[in-house]
mmCIF file of C-alpha atoms in Angstrom:
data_model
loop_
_atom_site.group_PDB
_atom_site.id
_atom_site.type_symbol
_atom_site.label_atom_id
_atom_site.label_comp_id
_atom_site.label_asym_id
_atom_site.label_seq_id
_atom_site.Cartn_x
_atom_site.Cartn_y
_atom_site.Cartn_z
ATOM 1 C CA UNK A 18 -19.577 -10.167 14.487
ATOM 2 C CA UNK A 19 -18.144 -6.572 14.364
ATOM 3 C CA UNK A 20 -19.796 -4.523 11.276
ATOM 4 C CA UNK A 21 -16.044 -3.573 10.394
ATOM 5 C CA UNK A 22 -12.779 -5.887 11.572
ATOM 6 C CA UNK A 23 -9.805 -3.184 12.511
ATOM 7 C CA UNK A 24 -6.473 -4.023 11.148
ATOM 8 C CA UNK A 25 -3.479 -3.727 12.737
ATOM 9 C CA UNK A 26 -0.112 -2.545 11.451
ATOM 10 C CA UNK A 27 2.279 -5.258 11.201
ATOM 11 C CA UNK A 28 6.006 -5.864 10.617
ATOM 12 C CA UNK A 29 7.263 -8.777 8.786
ATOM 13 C CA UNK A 30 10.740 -9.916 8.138
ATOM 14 C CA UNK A 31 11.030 -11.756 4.625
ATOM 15 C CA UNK A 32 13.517 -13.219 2.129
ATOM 16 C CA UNK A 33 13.589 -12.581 -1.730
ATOM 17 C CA UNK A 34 13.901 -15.995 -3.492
ATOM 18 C CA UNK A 35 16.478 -15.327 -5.723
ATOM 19 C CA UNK A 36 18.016 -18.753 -5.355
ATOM 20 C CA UNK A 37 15.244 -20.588 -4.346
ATOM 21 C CA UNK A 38 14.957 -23.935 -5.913
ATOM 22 C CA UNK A 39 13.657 -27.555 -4.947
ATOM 23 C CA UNK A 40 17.002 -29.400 -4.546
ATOM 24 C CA UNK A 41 15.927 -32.236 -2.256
ATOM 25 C CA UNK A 42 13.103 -33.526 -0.467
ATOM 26 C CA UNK A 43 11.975 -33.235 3.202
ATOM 27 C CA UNK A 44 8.343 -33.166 2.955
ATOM 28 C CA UNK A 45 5.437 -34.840 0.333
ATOM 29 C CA UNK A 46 5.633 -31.768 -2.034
ATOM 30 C CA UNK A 47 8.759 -31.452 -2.841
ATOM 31 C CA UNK A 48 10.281 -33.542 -6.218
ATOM 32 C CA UNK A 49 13.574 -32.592 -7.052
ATOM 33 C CA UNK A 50 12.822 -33.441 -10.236
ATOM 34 C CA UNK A 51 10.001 -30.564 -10.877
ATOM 35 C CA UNK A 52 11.499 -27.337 -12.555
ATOM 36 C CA UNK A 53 11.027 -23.961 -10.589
ATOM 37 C CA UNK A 54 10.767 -20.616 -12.464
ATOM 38 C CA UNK A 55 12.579 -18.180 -10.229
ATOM 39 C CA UNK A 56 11.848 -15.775 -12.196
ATOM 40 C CA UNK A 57 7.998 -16.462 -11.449
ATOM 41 C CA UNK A 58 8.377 -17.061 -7.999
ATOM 42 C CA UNK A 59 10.361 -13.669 -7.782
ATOM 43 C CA UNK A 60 7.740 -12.041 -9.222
ATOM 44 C CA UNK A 61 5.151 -13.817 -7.149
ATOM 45 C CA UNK A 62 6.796 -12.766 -4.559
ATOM 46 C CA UNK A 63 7.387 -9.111 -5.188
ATOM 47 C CA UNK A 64 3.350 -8.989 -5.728
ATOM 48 C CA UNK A 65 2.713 -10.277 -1.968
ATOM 49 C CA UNK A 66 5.282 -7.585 -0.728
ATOM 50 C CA UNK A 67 3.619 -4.978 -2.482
ATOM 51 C CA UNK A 68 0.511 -6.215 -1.367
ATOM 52 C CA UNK A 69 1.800 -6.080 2.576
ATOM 53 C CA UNK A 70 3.013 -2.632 1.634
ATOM 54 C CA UNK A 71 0.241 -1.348 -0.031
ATOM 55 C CA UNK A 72 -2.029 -1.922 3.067
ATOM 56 C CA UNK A 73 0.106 -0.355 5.616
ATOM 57 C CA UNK A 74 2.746 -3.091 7.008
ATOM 58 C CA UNK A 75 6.244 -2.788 7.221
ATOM 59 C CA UNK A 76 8.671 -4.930 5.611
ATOM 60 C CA UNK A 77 12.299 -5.377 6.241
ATOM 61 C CA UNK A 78 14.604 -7.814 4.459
ATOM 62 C CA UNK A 79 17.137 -10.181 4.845
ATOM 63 C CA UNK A 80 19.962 -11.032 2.325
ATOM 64 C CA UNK A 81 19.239 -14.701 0.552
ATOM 65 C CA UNK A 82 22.493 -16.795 0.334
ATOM 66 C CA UNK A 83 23.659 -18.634 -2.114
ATOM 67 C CA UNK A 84 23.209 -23.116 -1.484
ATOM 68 C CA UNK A 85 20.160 -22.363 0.772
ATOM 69 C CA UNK A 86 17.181 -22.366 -1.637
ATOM 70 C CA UNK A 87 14.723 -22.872 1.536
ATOM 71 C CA UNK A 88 15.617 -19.592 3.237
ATOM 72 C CA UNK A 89 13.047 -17.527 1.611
ATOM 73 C CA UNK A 90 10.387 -19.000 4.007
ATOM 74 C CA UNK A 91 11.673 -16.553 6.883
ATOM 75 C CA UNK A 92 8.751 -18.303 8.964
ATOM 76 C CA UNK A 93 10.788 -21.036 10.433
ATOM 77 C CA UNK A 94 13.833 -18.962 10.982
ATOM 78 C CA UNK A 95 12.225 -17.758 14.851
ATOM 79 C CA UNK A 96 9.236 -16.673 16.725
ATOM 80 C CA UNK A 97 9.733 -13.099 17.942
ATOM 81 C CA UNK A 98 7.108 -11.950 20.664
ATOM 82 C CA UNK A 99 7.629 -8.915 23.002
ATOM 83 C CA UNK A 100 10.777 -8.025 20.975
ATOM 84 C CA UNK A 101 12.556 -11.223 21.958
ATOM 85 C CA UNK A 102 14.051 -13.839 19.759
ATOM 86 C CA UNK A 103 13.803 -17.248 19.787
ATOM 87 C CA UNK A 104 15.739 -18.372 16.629
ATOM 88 C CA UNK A 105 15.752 -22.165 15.061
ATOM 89 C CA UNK A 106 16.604 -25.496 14.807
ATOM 90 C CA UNK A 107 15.823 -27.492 11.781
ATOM 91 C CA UNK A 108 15.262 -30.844 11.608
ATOM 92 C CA UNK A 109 16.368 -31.366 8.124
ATOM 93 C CA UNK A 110 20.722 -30.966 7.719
ATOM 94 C CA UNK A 111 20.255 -29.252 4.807
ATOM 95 C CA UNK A 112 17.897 -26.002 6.468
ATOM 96 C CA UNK A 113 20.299 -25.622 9.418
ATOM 97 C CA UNK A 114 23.107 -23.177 8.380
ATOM 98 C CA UNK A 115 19.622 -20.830 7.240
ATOM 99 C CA UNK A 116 19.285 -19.990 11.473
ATOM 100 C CA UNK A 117 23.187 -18.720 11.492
ATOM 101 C CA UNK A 118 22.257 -16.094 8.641
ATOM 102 C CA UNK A 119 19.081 -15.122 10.458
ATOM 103 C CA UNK A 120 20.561 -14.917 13.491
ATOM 104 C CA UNK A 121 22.778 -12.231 12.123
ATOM 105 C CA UNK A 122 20.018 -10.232 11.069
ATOM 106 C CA UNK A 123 18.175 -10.251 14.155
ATOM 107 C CA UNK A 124 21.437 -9.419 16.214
ATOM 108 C CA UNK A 125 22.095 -6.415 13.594
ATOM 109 C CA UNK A 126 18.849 -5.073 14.038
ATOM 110 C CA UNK A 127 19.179 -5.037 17.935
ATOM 111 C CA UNK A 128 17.887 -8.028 19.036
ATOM 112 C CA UNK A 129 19.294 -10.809 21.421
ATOM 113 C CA UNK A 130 18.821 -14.215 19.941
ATOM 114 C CA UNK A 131 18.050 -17.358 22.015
ATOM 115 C CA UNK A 132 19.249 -19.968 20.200
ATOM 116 C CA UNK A 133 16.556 -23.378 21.097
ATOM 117 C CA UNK A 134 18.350 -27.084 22.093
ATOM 118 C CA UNK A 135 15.836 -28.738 20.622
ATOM 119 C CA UNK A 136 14.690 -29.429 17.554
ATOM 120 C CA UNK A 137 12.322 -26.039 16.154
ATOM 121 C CA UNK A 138 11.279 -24.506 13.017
ATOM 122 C CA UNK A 139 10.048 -20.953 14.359
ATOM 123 C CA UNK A 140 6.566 -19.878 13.141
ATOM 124 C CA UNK A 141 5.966 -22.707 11.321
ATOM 125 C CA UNK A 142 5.157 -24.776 14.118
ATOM 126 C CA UNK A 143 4.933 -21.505 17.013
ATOM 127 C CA UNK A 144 1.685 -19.844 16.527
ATOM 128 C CA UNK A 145 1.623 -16.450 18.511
ATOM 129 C CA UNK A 146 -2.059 -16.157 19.446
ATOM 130 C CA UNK A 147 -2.096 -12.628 21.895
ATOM 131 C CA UNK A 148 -2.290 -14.609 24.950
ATOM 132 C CA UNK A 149 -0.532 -17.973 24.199
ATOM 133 C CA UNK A 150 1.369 -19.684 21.691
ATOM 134 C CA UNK A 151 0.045 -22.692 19.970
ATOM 135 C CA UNK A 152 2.600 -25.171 19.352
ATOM 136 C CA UNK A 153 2.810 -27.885 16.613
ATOM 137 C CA UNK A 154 4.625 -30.993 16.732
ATOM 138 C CA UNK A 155 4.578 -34.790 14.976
ATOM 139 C CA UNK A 156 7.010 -34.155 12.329
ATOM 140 C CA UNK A 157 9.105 -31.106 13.017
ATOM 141 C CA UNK A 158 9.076 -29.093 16.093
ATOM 142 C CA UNK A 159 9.720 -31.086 19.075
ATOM 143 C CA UNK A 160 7.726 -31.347 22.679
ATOM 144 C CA UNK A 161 11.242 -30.729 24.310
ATOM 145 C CA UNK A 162 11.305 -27.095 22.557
ATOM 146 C CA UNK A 163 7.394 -26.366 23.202
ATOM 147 C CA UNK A 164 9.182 -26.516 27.042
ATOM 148 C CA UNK A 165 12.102 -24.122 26.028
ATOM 149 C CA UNK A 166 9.401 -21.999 24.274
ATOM 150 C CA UNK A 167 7.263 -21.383 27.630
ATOM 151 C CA UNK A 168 10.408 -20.713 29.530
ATOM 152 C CA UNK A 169 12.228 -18.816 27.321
ATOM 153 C CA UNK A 170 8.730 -16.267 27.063
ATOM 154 C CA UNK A 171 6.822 -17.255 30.132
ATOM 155 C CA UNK A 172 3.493 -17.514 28.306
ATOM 156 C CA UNK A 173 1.807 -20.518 28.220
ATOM 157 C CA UNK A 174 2.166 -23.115 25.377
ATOM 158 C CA UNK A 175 -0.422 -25.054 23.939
ATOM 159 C CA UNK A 176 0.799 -28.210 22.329
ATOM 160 C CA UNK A 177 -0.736 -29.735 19.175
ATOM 161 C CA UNK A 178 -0.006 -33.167 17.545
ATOM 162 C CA UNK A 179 -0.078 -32.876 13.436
ATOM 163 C CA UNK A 180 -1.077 -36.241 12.093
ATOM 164 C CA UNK A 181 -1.026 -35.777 8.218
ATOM 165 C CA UNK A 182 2.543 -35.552 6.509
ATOM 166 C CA UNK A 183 1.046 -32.862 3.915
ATOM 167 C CA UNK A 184 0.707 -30.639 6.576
ATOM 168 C CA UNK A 185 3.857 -30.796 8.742
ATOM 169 C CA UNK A 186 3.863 -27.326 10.062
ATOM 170 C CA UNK A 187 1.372 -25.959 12.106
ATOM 171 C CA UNK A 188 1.168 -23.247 9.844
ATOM 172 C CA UNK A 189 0.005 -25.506 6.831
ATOM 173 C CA UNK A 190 -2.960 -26.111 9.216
ATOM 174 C CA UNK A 191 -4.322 -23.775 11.207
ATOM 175 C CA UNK A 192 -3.370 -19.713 11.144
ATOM 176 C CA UNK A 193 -4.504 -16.893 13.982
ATOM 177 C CA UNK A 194 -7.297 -14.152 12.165
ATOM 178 C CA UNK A 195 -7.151 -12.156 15.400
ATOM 179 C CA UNK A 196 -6.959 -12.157 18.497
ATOM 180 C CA UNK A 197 -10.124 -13.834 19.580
ATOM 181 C CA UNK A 198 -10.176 -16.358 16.840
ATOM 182 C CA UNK A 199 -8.337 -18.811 14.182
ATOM 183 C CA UNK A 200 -8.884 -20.895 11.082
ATOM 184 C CA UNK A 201 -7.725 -25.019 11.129
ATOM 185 C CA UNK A 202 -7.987 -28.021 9.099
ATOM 186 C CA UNK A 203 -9.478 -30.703 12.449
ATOM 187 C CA UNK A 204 -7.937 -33.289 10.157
ATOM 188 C CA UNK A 205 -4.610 -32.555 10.371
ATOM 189 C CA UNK A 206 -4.529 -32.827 13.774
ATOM 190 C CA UNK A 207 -4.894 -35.681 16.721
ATOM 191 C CA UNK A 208 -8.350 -36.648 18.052
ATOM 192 C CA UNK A 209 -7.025 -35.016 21.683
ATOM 193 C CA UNK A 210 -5.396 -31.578 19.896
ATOM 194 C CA UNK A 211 -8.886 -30.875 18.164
ATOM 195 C CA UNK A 212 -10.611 -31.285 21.379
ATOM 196 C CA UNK A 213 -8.680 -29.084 22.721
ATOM 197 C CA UNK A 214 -9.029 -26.754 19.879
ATOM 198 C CA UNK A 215 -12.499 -27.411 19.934
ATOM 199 C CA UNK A 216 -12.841 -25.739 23.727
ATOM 200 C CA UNK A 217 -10.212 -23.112 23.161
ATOM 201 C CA UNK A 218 -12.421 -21.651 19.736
ATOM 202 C CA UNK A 219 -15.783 -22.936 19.629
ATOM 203 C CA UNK A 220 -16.712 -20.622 16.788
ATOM 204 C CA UNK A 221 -12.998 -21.199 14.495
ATOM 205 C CA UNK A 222 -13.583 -21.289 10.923
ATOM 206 C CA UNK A 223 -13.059 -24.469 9.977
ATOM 207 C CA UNK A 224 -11.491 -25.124 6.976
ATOM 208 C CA UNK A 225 -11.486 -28.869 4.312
ATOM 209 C CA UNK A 226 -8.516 -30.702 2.612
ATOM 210 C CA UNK A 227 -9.234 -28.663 -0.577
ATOM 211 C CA UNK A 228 -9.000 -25.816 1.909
ATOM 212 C CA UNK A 229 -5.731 -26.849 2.831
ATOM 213 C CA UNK A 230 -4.435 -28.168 -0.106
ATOM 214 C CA UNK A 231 -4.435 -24.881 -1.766
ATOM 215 C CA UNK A 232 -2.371 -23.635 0.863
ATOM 216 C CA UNK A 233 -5.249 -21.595 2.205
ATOM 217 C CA UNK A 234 -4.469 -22.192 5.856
ATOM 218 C CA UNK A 235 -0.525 -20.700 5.216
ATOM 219 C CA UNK A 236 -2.068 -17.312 5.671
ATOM 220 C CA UNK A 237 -1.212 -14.096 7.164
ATOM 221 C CA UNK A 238 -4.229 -11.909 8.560
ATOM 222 C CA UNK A 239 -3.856 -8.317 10.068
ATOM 223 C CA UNK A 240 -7.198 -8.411 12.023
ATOM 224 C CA UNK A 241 -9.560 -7.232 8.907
ATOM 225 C CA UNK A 242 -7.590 -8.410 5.970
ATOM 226 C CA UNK A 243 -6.735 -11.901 5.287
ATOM 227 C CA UNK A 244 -3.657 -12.742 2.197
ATOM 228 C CA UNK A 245 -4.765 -15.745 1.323
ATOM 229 C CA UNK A 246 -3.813 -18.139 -1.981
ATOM 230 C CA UNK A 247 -6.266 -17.450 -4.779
ATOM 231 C CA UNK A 248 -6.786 -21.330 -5.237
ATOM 232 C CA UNK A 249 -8.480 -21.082 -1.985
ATOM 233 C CA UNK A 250 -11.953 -19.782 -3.105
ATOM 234 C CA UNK A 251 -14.553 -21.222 -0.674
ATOM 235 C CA UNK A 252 -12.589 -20.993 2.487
ATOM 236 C CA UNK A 253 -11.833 -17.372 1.398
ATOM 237 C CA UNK A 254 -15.783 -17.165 0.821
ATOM 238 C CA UNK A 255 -16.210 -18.156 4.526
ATOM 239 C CA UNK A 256 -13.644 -15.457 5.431
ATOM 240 C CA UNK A 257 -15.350 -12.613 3.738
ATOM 241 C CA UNK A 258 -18.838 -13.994 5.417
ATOM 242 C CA UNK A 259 -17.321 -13.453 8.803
ATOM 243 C CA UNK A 260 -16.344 -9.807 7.704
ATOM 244 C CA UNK A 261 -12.723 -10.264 6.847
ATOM 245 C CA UNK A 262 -11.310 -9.383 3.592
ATOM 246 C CA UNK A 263 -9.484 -12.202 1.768
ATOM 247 C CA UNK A 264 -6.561 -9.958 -0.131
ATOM 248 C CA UNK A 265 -5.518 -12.987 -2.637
ATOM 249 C CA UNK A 266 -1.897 -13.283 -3.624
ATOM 250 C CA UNK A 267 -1.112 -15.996 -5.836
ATOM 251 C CA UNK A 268 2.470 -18.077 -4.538
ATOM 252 C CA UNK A 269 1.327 -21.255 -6.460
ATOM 253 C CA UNK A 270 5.440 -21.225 -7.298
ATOM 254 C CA UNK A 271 6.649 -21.910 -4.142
ATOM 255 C CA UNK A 272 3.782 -25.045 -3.301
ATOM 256 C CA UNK A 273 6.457 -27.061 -5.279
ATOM 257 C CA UNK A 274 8.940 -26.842 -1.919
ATOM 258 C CA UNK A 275 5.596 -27.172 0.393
ATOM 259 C CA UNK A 276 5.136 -23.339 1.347
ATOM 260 C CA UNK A 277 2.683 -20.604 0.506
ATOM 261 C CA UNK A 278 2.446 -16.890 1.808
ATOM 262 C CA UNK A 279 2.593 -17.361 5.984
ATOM 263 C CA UNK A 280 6.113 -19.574 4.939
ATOM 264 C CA UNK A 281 7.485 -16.491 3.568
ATOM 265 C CA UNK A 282 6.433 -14.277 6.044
ATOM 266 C CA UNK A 283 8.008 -13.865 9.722
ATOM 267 C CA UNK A 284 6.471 -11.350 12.025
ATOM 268 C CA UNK A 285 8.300 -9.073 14.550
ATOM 269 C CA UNK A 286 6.342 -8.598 17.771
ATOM 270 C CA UNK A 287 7.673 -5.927 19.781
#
């Protein structure tokens, strides 16, 4: 283990929830019927951008819309490696004019857009790993766009089967702490996708259901510093054992629609 893990600058693309709400249901967390306190999660949400800020990342912003409560988890919106865009899909009717507004953004800031055929929700099932992306599927992203993924980037994509409706993103499950090694939840995925895990990072930090529950594994890591929900204590224990620094940022608002801190957080490779 290195005495001291380097960080790396990072630039994130996010969403201010100013009308987020829970207005339907498309996964086990969300109950329409639960209140939400914007003006909690707003200020939840201010603290992790500060907190990005405050240790060196950049942040840019996109302009919420009014009837799309879901689009302040900019995760799903795309994957951007290498500077190029590959925007979204959703499965659910009700998160698919978010990609449109996205799109926009990405186009105004430069980039070309590649808009998937198949059904894809970005970062929350695309895990960028430095050399490969893992790739989630079983309730959301499909196997047809893990295909469109590898030929739209020519890197090789590493397909995982999610098996546990609590954590229907990849990103609920497993997230990247550098570029030699991850954190998952082996329960969340298929006998075959842990072996394969298994081979590809022998020495992961594994992480439990109370682990994941707490939306520890939606978490964003620089390299040295890990933001990381505060409910999360032992697996953020194990982190700072391994020399990271778990940086925790409390987003128990937004659990109500099934998100956490990585859901609110898209990165821009260039």
């Amino acid at each position: 283990m290195p005495e001291t893990r380097v960080p790396r600058r990072r630039r994130f693309l996010v969403c201010e929830p100013r009308h987020f709400a829970v207005q339907y249901a498309i996964n086990p967390w969300m109950r329409p019927d639960v209140r939400v306190d914007v003006d909690l999660a707003r200020e939840q949400w201010h603290t992790l951008i500060s907190a990005y800020r405050s240790h060196g990342h950049a942040v840019d912003v996109v302009e919420p819309v009014a009837g799309l409560p879901d689009m302040v988890f900019a995760a799903n919106s795309a994957v951007v490696v290498g500077g190029r865009v590959f925007g979204s899909l959703f499965h659910a009717p009700e998160r698919r004019p978010e990609s449109t507004h996205y799109d926009m953004w990405f186009k105004a800031a430069g980039f070309d857009v590649h808009r998937p055929e198949s059904v894809c929700e970005g970062e929350g099932d695309l895990v960028w790993t430095g050399r490969y992306v893992l790739a989630g599927t079983g309730f959301r992203t499909t196997r047809e766009a893990h295909r469109e993924v590898q030929e739209f980037f020519g890197h090789p994509v590493i397909s995982l089967t999610l098996v546990d409706p609590y954590f229907y993103h990849l990103d609920t499950a497993l997230f990247v702490l550098d570029d030699d090694n991850i954190v998952y939840y082996p329960e969340a995925f298929s006998a075959g996708s842990r072996e394969v895990l298994e081979r590809l990072y022998p020495d992961a930090v594994l992480a439990t259901r109370e682990d994941a529950s707490a939306f520890g594994l939606n978490s964003v890591s620089d390299g040295r510093h890990v933001f990381i929900a505060p409910q999360a204590e032992a697996l953020a224990a194990r982190l700072d054992d391994r020399g990271y620094v778990p940086v925790p940022v409390d987003l128990s608002e937004f659990r109500k629609a099934g998100g956490g801190i990585k859901c609110c957080t898209q990165e821009i490779r260039s």
